[in-house]
Short mmCIF file of C-alpha atoms and ligand atoms in Angstrom, two decimals:
data_model
loop_
_atom_site.label_atom_id
_atom_site.label_comp_id
_atom_site.label_asym_id
_atom_site.label_seq_id
_atom_site.Cartn_x
_atom_site.Cartn_y
_atom_site.Cartn_z
CA MET A 1127 0.00 0.00 0.00
CA THR A 1128 1.50 3.31 -1.08
CA SER A 1129 1.04 6.29 1.17
CA LEU A 1130 1.31 9.90 0.11
CA CYS A 1131 1.78 12.80 2.51
CA LEU A 1132 0.95 16.20 1.03
CA ARG A 1133 0.95 19.77 2.22
CA ARG A 1134 -2.71 20.45 3.03
CA PRO A 1135 -4.48 21.39 -0.24
CA ASP A 1136 -6.99 24.14 -1.12
CA ASP A 1137 -9.95 24.01 -3.49
CA TRP A 1138 -9.89 27.07 -5.75
CA HIS A 1139 -13.42 26.54 -7.18
CA LEU A 1140 -16.19 25.18 -4.97
CA HIS A 1141 -19.98 25.40 -4.70
CA VAL A 1142 -21.33 24.85 -1.19
CA ARG A 1143 -24.84 26.36 -1.64
CA ASP A 1144 -26.68 27.52 1.48
CA ALA A 1145 -28.86 26.38 4.42
CA ALA A 1146 -29.44 22.59 4.66
CA ALA A 1147 -27.45 21.87 1.50
CA LEU A 1148 -24.50 23.82 2.89
CA ALA A 1149 -24.58 21.85 6.12
CA ALA A 1150 -24.73 18.58 4.17
CA VAL A 1151 -21.76 19.19 1.86
CA LEU A 1152 -19.34 21.41 3.79
CA PRO A 1153 -17.78 18.69 6.04
CA PHE A 1154 -16.55 16.76 2.98
CA THR A 1155 -14.48 19.76 1.94
CA THR A 1156 -13.25 20.73 5.41
CA ALA A 1157 -11.98 17.19 6.03
CA ARG A 1158 -9.57 17.60 3.12
CA PHE A 1159 -8.96 21.22 2.27
CA ALA A 1160 -7.78 24.16 4.41
CA ARG A 1161 -9.44 26.82 2.25
CA ALA A 1162 -11.72 27.12 -0.75
CA ILE A 1163 -12.87 29.83 -3.12
CA ILE A 1164 -16.63 29.82 -2.54
CA MET A 1165 -18.56 30.36 -5.74
CA PRO A 1166 -21.11 33.19 -5.53
CA ASN A 1167 -23.87 31.79 -7.77
CA LEU A 1168 -26.56 31.56 -5.11
CA LYS A 1169 -30.10 32.63 -5.82
CA PRO A 1170 -29.99 35.63 -5.49
CA PRO A 1171 -26.26 35.85 -6.30
CA ILE A 1172 -23.54 37.25 -4.02
CA THR A 1173 -23.10 40.58 -5.83
CA THR A 1174 -21.82 42.76 -2.98
CA THR A 1175 -19.22 42.62 -0.25
CA ALA A 1176 -21.98 42.88 2.35
CA LEU A 1177 -23.66 39.77 0.92
CA ALA A 1178 -20.28 37.98 0.78
CA LEU A 1179 -19.58 38.78 4.43
CA ALA A 1180 -23.00 37.48 5.49
CA TYR A 1181 -22.58 34.32 3.39
CA ARG A 1182 -19.14 33.79 4.91
CA GLU A 1183 -20.65 33.92 8.38
CA ARG A 1184 -23.27 31.31 7.41
CA ILE A 1185 -20.48 29.07 6.15
CA ARG A 1186 -18.47 29.57 9.32
CA ALA A 1187 -21.55 28.74 11.40
CA ALA A 1188 -21.91 25.46 9.47
CA LEU A 1189 -18.29 24.37 10.05
CA PRO A 1190 -17.72 21.12 11.93
CA ALA A 1191 -16.56 21.78 15.52
CA GLY A 1192 -12.87 22.59 15.72
CA SER A 1193 -12.42 23.14 11.98
CA GLY A 1194 -10.01 25.89 10.99
CA PHE A 1195 -11.33 25.92 7.41
CA GLU A 1196 -11.26 29.33 5.76
CA PRO A 1197 -13.89 30.29 3.18
CA LEU A 1198 -12.38 32.64 0.56
CA MET A 1199 -15.20 34.69 -0.91
CA SER A 1200 -15.86 35.77 -4.48
CA LEU A 1201 -18.24 38.37 -5.90
CA TYR A 1202 -20.68 37.68 -8.73
CA LEU A 1203 -20.23 40.39 -11.38
CA THR A 1204 -23.28 41.71 -13.24
CA ASP A 1205 -23.98 44.31 -15.92
CA VAL A 1206 -24.54 46.84 -13.15
CA THR A 1207 -21.68 46.09 -10.74
CA ASP A 1208 -20.42 49.40 -9.36
CA PRO A 1209 -16.61 49.83 -9.59
CA ALA A 1210 -16.80 51.15 -5.99
CA GLU A 1211 -17.86 47.63 -4.96
CA ILE A 1212 -14.42 46.38 -5.99
CA ALA A 1213 -12.73 48.68 -3.49
CA ARG A 1214 -15.08 47.47 -0.75
CA ALA A 1215 -14.31 43.87 -1.70
CA LYS A 1216 -10.57 44.44 -1.61
CA THR A 1217 -10.55 46.23 1.74
CA SER A 1218 -12.75 43.54 3.32
CA GLY A 1219 -9.77 41.17 3.31
CA VAL A 1220 -12.12 38.20 2.85
CA VAL A 1221 -13.13 38.65 -0.80
CA HIS A 1222 -10.35 37.21 -2.95
CA GLY A 1223 -11.86 37.46 -6.41
CA ALA A 1224 -14.82 38.39 -8.55
CA LYS A 1225 -16.38 36.16 -11.16
CA ILE A 1226 -17.74 36.63 -14.65
CA TYR A 1227 -20.61 34.31 -15.50
CA PRO A 1228 -21.69 35.03 -19.07
CA ALA A 1229 -25.48 35.38 -18.72
CA GLY A 1230 -27.12 32.00 -19.32
CA ALA A 1231 -23.87 29.99 -19.42
CA THR A 1232 -24.62 27.74 -16.45
CA THR A 1233 -26.57 27.12 -13.23
CA HIS A 1234 -27.85 30.39 -11.69
CA SER A 1235 -26.13 32.58 -14.26
CA ASP A 1236 -29.17 34.47 -15.54
CA ALA A 1237 -28.06 37.57 -13.58
CA GLY A 1238 -24.61 37.32 -15.20
CA VAL A 1239 -22.83 39.53 -17.67
CA THR A 1240 -24.48 40.09 -21.07
CA ASP A 1241 -21.59 42.02 -22.67
CA ILE A 1242 -18.09 41.83 -21.23
CA ARG A 1243 -17.18 45.22 -22.72
CA ARG A 1244 -19.62 46.81 -20.27
CA LEU A 1245 -17.38 45.63 -17.43
CA ASP A 1246 -14.32 47.60 -18.51
CA ALA A 1247 -14.54 50.11 -15.65
CA VAL A 1248 -14.98 47.31 -13.09
CA LEU A 1249 -12.10 45.32 -14.57
CA ALA A 1250 -9.89 48.41 -14.61
CA ARG A 1251 -10.58 48.81 -10.90
CA MET A 1252 -9.79 45.14 -10.26
CA GLU A 1253 -6.55 45.54 -12.18
CA GLU A 1254 -5.62 48.64 -10.18
CA LEU A 1255 -6.46 47.08 -6.80
CA ASP A 1256 -5.15 43.64 -7.76
CA LEU A 1257 -8.34 41.64 -7.17
CA VAL A 1258 -8.34 38.33 -9.07
CA LEU A 1259 -10.85 37.89 -11.91
CA GLN A 1260 -12.39 34.42 -12.20
CA VAL A 1261 -14.01 33.57 -15.53
CA HIS A 1262 -16.55 30.99 -16.63
CA GLY A 1263 -15.20 30.80 -20.16
CA GLU A 1264 -17.98 29.82 -22.54
CA VAL A 1265 -19.91 31.84 -25.11
CA THR A 1266 -23.66 31.56 -24.69
CA ASP A 1267 -24.85 32.02 -28.28
CA PRO A 1268 -27.26 29.09 -28.73
CA ALA A 1269 -26.11 28.82 -32.36
CA VAL A 1270 -22.59 27.83 -31.21
CA ASP A 1271 -22.04 24.10 -30.78
CA VAL A 1272 -21.87 23.25 -27.07
CA PHE A 1273 -18.44 21.62 -27.53
CA GLU A 1274 -17.08 24.77 -29.21
CA ARG A 1275 -18.22 27.31 -26.64
CA GLU A 1276 -14.96 27.41 -24.69
CA PRO A 1277 -12.61 27.84 -27.70
CA ARG A 1278 -14.90 30.54 -29.09
CA PHE A 1279 -14.89 32.36 -25.76
CA ILE A 1280 -11.09 32.45 -25.75
CA ASP A 1281 -10.93 34.08 -29.17
CA GLU A 1282 -13.89 36.41 -28.82
CA ALA A 1283 -13.72 37.45 -25.19
CA LEU A 1284 -10.88 36.18 -23.01
CA ALA A 1285 -7.80 36.85 -25.14
CA PRO A 1286 -8.91 40.44 -25.93
CA LEU A 1287 -9.82 41.02 -22.26
CA ALA A 1288 -6.39 39.85 -21.09
CA GLU A 1289 -4.80 42.31 -23.52
CA ARG A 1290 -7.08 45.23 -22.58
CA HIS A 1291 -6.19 44.71 -18.91
CA PRO A 1292 -2.55 43.64 -19.02
CA ARG A 1293 -1.99 43.54 -15.25
CA LEU A 1294 -5.30 41.93 -14.28
CA ARG A 1295 -4.79 38.50 -12.71
CA ILE A 1296 -7.19 36.06 -14.34
CA VAL A 1297 -8.25 32.51 -13.47
CA PHE A 1298 -9.84 30.73 -16.41
CA GLU A 1299 -12.12 28.39 -14.45
CA HIS A 1300 -12.58 24.66 -15.10
CA ILE A 1301 -10.80 24.47 -18.45
CA THR A 1302 -11.79 21.56 -20.67
CA THR A 1303 -10.15 21.83 -24.09
CA GLU A 1304 -6.79 21.70 -25.86
CA ALA A 1305 -7.42 25.28 -26.94
CA ALA A 1306 -7.75 26.39 -23.31
CA VAL A 1307 -4.59 24.54 -22.30
CA SER A 1308 -2.56 26.21 -25.07
CA PHE A 1309 -4.08 29.60 -24.33
CA VAL A 1310 -3.22 29.43 -20.62
CA LEU A 1311 0.28 28.02 -21.12
CA GLY A 1312 1.07 30.64 -23.75
CA ALA A 1313 -0.64 33.61 -22.10
CA ARG A 1314 1.02 36.60 -20.49
CA ALA A 1315 2.03 36.45 -16.82
CA GLY A 1316 -0.96 36.58 -14.47
CA VAL A 1317 -3.18 34.12 -16.34
CA ALA A 1318 -3.88 30.72 -14.76
CA ALA A 1319 -6.61 28.07 -14.76
CA THR A 1320 -8.36 25.57 -12.53
CA VAL A 1321 -8.93 21.97 -13.61
CA THR A 1322 -11.68 19.69 -12.24
CA PRO A 1323 -11.33 15.99 -11.46
CA GLN A 1324 -14.09 15.03 -13.91
CA HIS A 1325 -12.34 16.69 -16.85
CA LEU A 1326 -9.10 14.82 -16.01
CA LEU A 1327 -10.79 11.44 -15.51
CA MET A 1328 -13.67 11.28 -18.01
CA ASN A 1329 -14.44 12.13 -21.58
CA ARG A 1330 -17.84 12.77 -23.15
CA ASN A 1331 -18.50 9.05 -23.62
CA ALA A 1332 -19.18 9.02 -19.86
CA LEU A 1333 -22.40 10.94 -20.56
CA PHE A 1334 -23.79 8.01 -22.52
CA THR A 1335 -22.31 4.84 -21.01
CA GLY A 1336 -25.13 2.27 -21.23
CA GLY A 1337 -27.74 5.07 -21.38
CA ILE A 1338 -27.94 8.75 -20.51
CA ARG A 1339 -25.97 9.58 -17.35
CA PRO A 1340 -27.24 12.80 -15.76
CA HIS A 1341 -24.75 12.63 -12.88
CA HIS A 1342 -21.92 13.10 -15.38
CA TYR A 1343 -23.49 16.25 -16.78
CA CYS A 1344 -21.76 19.50 -15.82
CA MET A 1345 -20.81 22.81 -17.38
CA PRO A 1346 -18.57 23.05 -19.25
CA VAL A 1347 -19.72 19.68 -20.59
CA LEU A 1348 -17.23 16.76 -20.77
CA LYS A 1349 -15.18 16.84 -23.97
CA ALA A 1350 -13.62 14.36 -26.41
CA GLU A 1351 -10.76 12.11 -25.28
CA ARG A 1352 -8.02 14.17 -26.93
CA HIS A 1353 -9.01 17.15 -24.77
CA ARG A 1354 -8.96 15.08 -21.59
CA ALA A 1355 -5.53 13.76 -22.57
CA ALA A 1356 -4.25 17.30 -23.18
CA LEU A 1357 -5.48 18.47 -19.77
CA LEU A 1358 -3.90 15.50 -18.00
CA ALA A 1359 -0.59 15.95 -19.82
CA ALA A 1360 -0.54 19.62 -18.88
CA VAL A 1361 -1.14 19.06 -15.15
CA ALA A 1362 1.29 16.12 -15.18
CA ALA A 1363 3.99 18.45 -16.50
CA GLY A 1364 3.71 20.44 -13.27
CA THR A 1365 3.11 23.92 -14.68
CA PRO A 1366 2.39 26.48 -11.92
CA ARG A 1367 -0.35 27.99 -14.12
CA LEU A 1368 -2.72 25.11 -13.39
CA PHE A 1369 -4.24 24.32 -10.04
CA LEU A 1370 -6.95 22.39 -8.26
CA GLY A 1371 -10.58 23.55 -8.44
CA THR A 1372 -13.05 20.72 -8.01
CA ASP A 1373 -16.12 22.67 -9.17
CA SER A 1374 -17.99 20.30 -6.87
CA ALA A 1375 -21.54 21.45 -7.63
CA PRO A 1376 -24.20 19.61 -5.62
CA HIS A 1377 -27.76 19.24 -6.91
CA GLY A 1378 -30.27 16.88 -5.31
CA ARG A 1379 -31.14 13.68 -7.11
CA ARG A 1380 -34.59 15.03 -8.02
CA ALA A 1381 -33.01 17.99 -9.84
CA LYS A 1382 -30.63 15.72 -11.77
CA GLU A 1383 -32.78 12.74 -12.72
CA ILE A 1384 -35.48 14.58 -14.68
CA ALA A 1385 -36.24 15.51 -18.28
CA CYS A 1386 -34.24 18.74 -18.03
CA GLY A 1387 -31.62 18.06 -15.39
CA CYS A 1388 -29.28 20.55 -13.69
CA ALA A 1389 -25.60 20.81 -14.62
CA GLY A 1390 -23.17 19.98 -11.84
CA ILE A 1391 -21.12 17.06 -10.53
CA PHE A 1392 -20.69 16.54 -6.79
CA SER A 1393 -17.10 15.51 -6.03
CA ALA A 1394 -16.30 17.01 -2.61
CA HIS A 1395 -16.60 13.57 -0.94
CA ALA A 1396 -13.38 12.62 -2.78
CA GLY A 1397 -12.10 16.06 -3.69
CA ILE A 1398 -8.40 15.13 -3.46
CA GLU A 1399 -8.63 11.34 -3.91
CA LEU A 1400 -9.97 11.65 -7.46
CA TYR A 1401 -7.04 13.85 -8.46
CA ALA A 1402 -4.63 11.30 -6.93
CA GLU A 1403 -6.11 8.72 -9.30
CA ALA A 1404 -5.66 10.99 -12.29
CA PHE A 1405 -2.07 11.93 -11.42
CA GLU A 1406 -1.23 8.29 -10.72
CA ALA A 1407 -2.59 7.27 -14.12
CA ALA A 1408 -0.35 9.91 -15.70
CA GLY A 1409 2.68 8.67 -13.73
CA ALA A 1410 2.88 12.09 -12.08
CA LEU A 1411 2.02 11.62 -8.40
CA ASP A 1412 5.07 13.74 -7.62
CA LYS A 1413 3.29 16.70 -9.27
CA LEU A 1414 0.09 16.40 -7.24
CA GLU A 1415 1.27 18.51 -4.32
CA GLY A 1416 2.22 21.48 -6.46
CA PHE A 1417 -1.14 21.37 -8.25
CA ALA A 1418 -3.23 20.83 -5.11
CA SER A 1419 -1.35 22.76 -2.44
CA CYS A 1420 1.06 25.32 -3.90
CA HIS A 1421 0.23 26.80 -7.31
CA GLY A 1422 -3.16 28.20 -6.32
CA ALA A 1423 -1.94 29.77 -3.08
CA ASP A 1424 0.99 31.34 -4.91
CA PHE A 1425 -1.28 32.72 -7.64
CA TYR A 1426 -3.74 34.20 -5.13
CA ARG A 1427 -0.78 35.52 -3.12
CA LEU A 1428 -1.83 33.69 0.02
CA PRO A 1429 0.52 31.71 2.27
CA ARG A 1430 0.81 28.00 1.54
CA ASN A 1431 -0.82 25.84 4.21
CA THR A 1432 1.37 24.34 6.90
CA GLY A 1433 -0.76 21.27 7.75
CA THR A 1434 -0.67 17.95 5.93
CA ILE A 1435 -2.96 15.22 4.66
CA THR A 1436 -2.12 11.58 4.08
CA LEU A 1437 -3.59 9.55 1.24
CA VAL A 1438 -3.22 5.79 0.91
CA SER A 1439 -3.65 3.70 -2.24
CA GLU A 1440 -6.44 1.63 -0.79
CA PRO A 1441 -9.64 1.34 -2.85
CA TRP A 1442 -12.96 2.15 -1.16
CA GLU A 1443 -16.51 2.02 -2.37
CA VAL A 1444 -18.34 5.32 -2.71
CA PRO A 1445 -21.87 5.25 -1.21
CA ALA A 1446 -24.81 5.24 -3.63
CA SER A 1447 -25.92 8.56 -2.14
CA TYR A 1448 -25.43 11.00 0.74
CA PRO A 1449 -28.15 12.88 2.69
CA PHE A 1450 -28.91 16.33 1.21
CA GLY A 1451 -31.63 18.22 3.07
CA THR A 1452 -34.96 16.70 2.06
CA ASP A 1453 -33.37 15.11 -1.02
CA GLU A 1454 -30.23 13.04 -1.54
CA LEU A 1455 -27.02 13.61 -3.36
CA VAL A 1456 -25.52 11.19 -5.87
CA PRO A 1457 -21.73 11.63 -5.73
CA LEU A 1458 -19.24 11.09 -8.53
CA ARG A 1459 -18.43 7.31 -8.68
CA ALA A 1460 -21.56 6.42 -6.65
CA GLY A 1461 -21.50 2.67 -5.92
CA GLU A 1462 -18.08 2.33 -7.54
CA ARG A 1463 -14.54 2.33 -6.26
CA ILE A 1464 -11.94 5.07 -5.89
CA GLY A 1465 -8.31 3.96 -5.73
CA TRP A 1466 -7.12 6.41 -3.06
CA ARG A 1467 -8.42 7.02 0.43
CA LEU A 1468 -7.91 9.90 2.86
CA ALA A 1469 -6.13 8.39 5.87
CA ALA A 1470 -5.27 11.45 7.98
CA ALA A 1471 -5.39 15.23 8.01
CA ALA A 1472 -3.67 17.72 10.30
CA GLU A 1473 -4.23 21.48 10.34
C1 NCD B 2313 -22.27 24.82 -11.40
C2 NCD B 2313 -23.40 24.87 -10.38
O1 NCD B 2313 -24.20 23.94 -10.32
O2 NCD B 2313 -23.45 25.85 -9.61
N1 NCD B 2313 -22.54 23.76 -12.32
C3 NCD B 2313 -21.64 23.10 -13.08
O3 NCD B 2313 -22.05 22.30 -13.89
N2 NCD B 2313 -20.36 23.31 -12.94
C4 NCD B 2313 -22.11 26.14 -12.05
C5 NCD B 2313 -20.79 26.31 -12.75
O4 NCD B 2313 -19.73 26.35 -12.13
O5 NCD B 2313 -20.77 26.42 -13.98
ZN1 ZN B 2314 -18.46 26.10 -10.78
#
């Protein structure tokens, strides 16, 4: 049995929802990660520092006893975000980024940005005050093929934005394509990306294995094998521009197993173990710690964690579901095995 001791990791892209759902999912993350960027796409969204501070308190109130977990907050940008809000966010000390959701791109994004050019004043303020921009990088034009939405966004929106704001630090969230990998690796300094476990471990065939598989549906949607291979090769090479962001996005079973199911894969129950599998398959376990515990902290200019976690290569069976308020949650790999297990964690 191989054992792997890592500096305690952080999750740079996480959905924890609110109320009963929050209480149900948060302990999975706090058992593994010291900090996480908390996505602001609640309903209504977290558009102001005041809302972020209140949400942070609700998260802290839901923490398991004794947990030192730190929620890192993010603001949801809209067409009417006031540049003055950026200064409030920065001085709060608890808001570490602000996120562009192109309107209609994903779950709870209808209040998002309809035209990125309208954000120039806000982005200029972020650049000046050095607040990180997080981007959901897909165009929303329904005429664009769903598998082409990320590459199109790079050409039409992200590359020009990075040039217009040359000092703005940008995280291209949950990248899924070869085009995104080459863009990030070749971009100017200050551009990085998060990578999810599902996009390293599965290709789009997983949506249709033996029938339609709603629990493998997320945004951006899984891509063809060559894209998965490109993502895995890039993280296996150890570039500091790529780091861990699970995009664990819980939706109850009833919202997933219907005619028009929600996008989102829940992975927090194995939020580091799944990456260990992917890195092991790439022969790059030695690169896992940089990806999971160093590159993100360095990019966000936060101290690296001092605690550790220990993983062992001992397969375990994932439960068929977990409790989730009045519903239940079907986790990634439900009823199947994961090759790595969390054996210990110290803060
Ligand atoms: C996310 C969610 O459910 O909040 N869903 C998803 O498929 N990733 C939204 C998002 O991050 O796009
Ligand atoms: Zn997300």
